[in-house]
Amino acid sequence: MAYADQDGMSTNRLVSVIIVILLHAFLGYALVTGLAYDAVATIKEKMTVVDVKEEEPPEEEEPPPEPEKQIEPPVVSPPPLVQTVTPPPTIRTVATPPPSAPIVPTAAPPAPPPPAGPSSEAKPRGNPGNWANTNDYPSRALQQEREGTTGFRVTIGVDGRVIDCVVTQSSGHDDLDAATCSNVKRRARFEPAVRNGEKVQGSYANRVRWQIPK
């Protein structure tokens, strides 16, 4: 399309050039032949200048857009309804034997307790007041004239001797408490405790009053 427009423009320019050449030749001829100036002026008045404008190529019109094609969704037919008929289940009754009772072993009866024998608590032999006397008074406590009462508890073996002595109530003076357990362990003798006719360990509790004689 552009090539054809260039040929048309070249043809117009060629025609214009030929016209101009012819006019120049006519003017030269008039001058040579002695034509008057009026004739030349008349010719100039009659001469028409052709202004050849280049033709602009026509604008190409864009083709209108094609309408969008609407895609119709395919028609899907619903699946046929299939009804399934399930036969009722067959119930079978099976007779089961009754459960057997568990066998529980019978526990043996407990052994009878041994016959109860005599029982007794430990008892001191002799007078507990002789376990500590004035001669056992600690010398320093005696000089300082300190007095007090000491409570004690002893553990007695099967032979009747004191195994251990514990101060349960302090006199407020360590030397008086120590003298209490020391003299009781050394002098005290007991009848041992008895359980079901047998000698066993026992215990005994008492107090010693430390008092300076006047």
Short mmCIF file of C-alpha atoms in Angstrom, two decimals, residues 54 56 60 64 66 86 96 101 106-107 109 112-113 123 129 137 140 144 155 171 176 186 190:
data_model
loop_
_atom_site.label_atom_id
_atom_site.label_comp_id
_atom_site.label_asym_id
_atom_site.label_seq_id
_atom_site.Cartn_x
_atom_site.Cartn_y
_atom_site.Cartn_z
CA GLU A 54 1.47 15.64 -1.18
CA GLU A 56 -1.35 12.10 3.05
CA GLU A 60 -6.10 2.78 8.36
CA PRO A 64 -13.95 -3.48 15.03
CA GLU A 66 -14.97 -9.34 17.13
CA THR A 86 -30.99 -54.68 50.17
CA THR A 96 -24.96 -70.95 73.89
CA ALA A 101 -19.21 -70.93 87.64
CA THR A 106 -11.12 -72.65 99.53
CA ALA A 107 -8.56 -71.03 101.83
CA PRO A 109 -8.55 -72.08 108.02
CA PRO A 112 -5.46 -71.53 116.08
CA PRO A 113 -3.65 -68.99 118.28
CA LYS A 123 8.98 -54.79 138.28
CA GLY A 129 14.76 -45.21 146.73
CA TYR A 137 25.22 -36.27 145.30
CA ARG A 140 30.09 -29.52 142.90
CA GLN A 144 26.72 -24.87 145.20
CA THR A 155 14.88 -50.36 129.08
CA SER A 171 16.37 -31.12 136.87
CA LEU A 176 22.32 -34.18 138.54
CA ARG A 186 24.45 -49.54 138.19
CA PHE A 190 14.08 -55.86 137.81
#
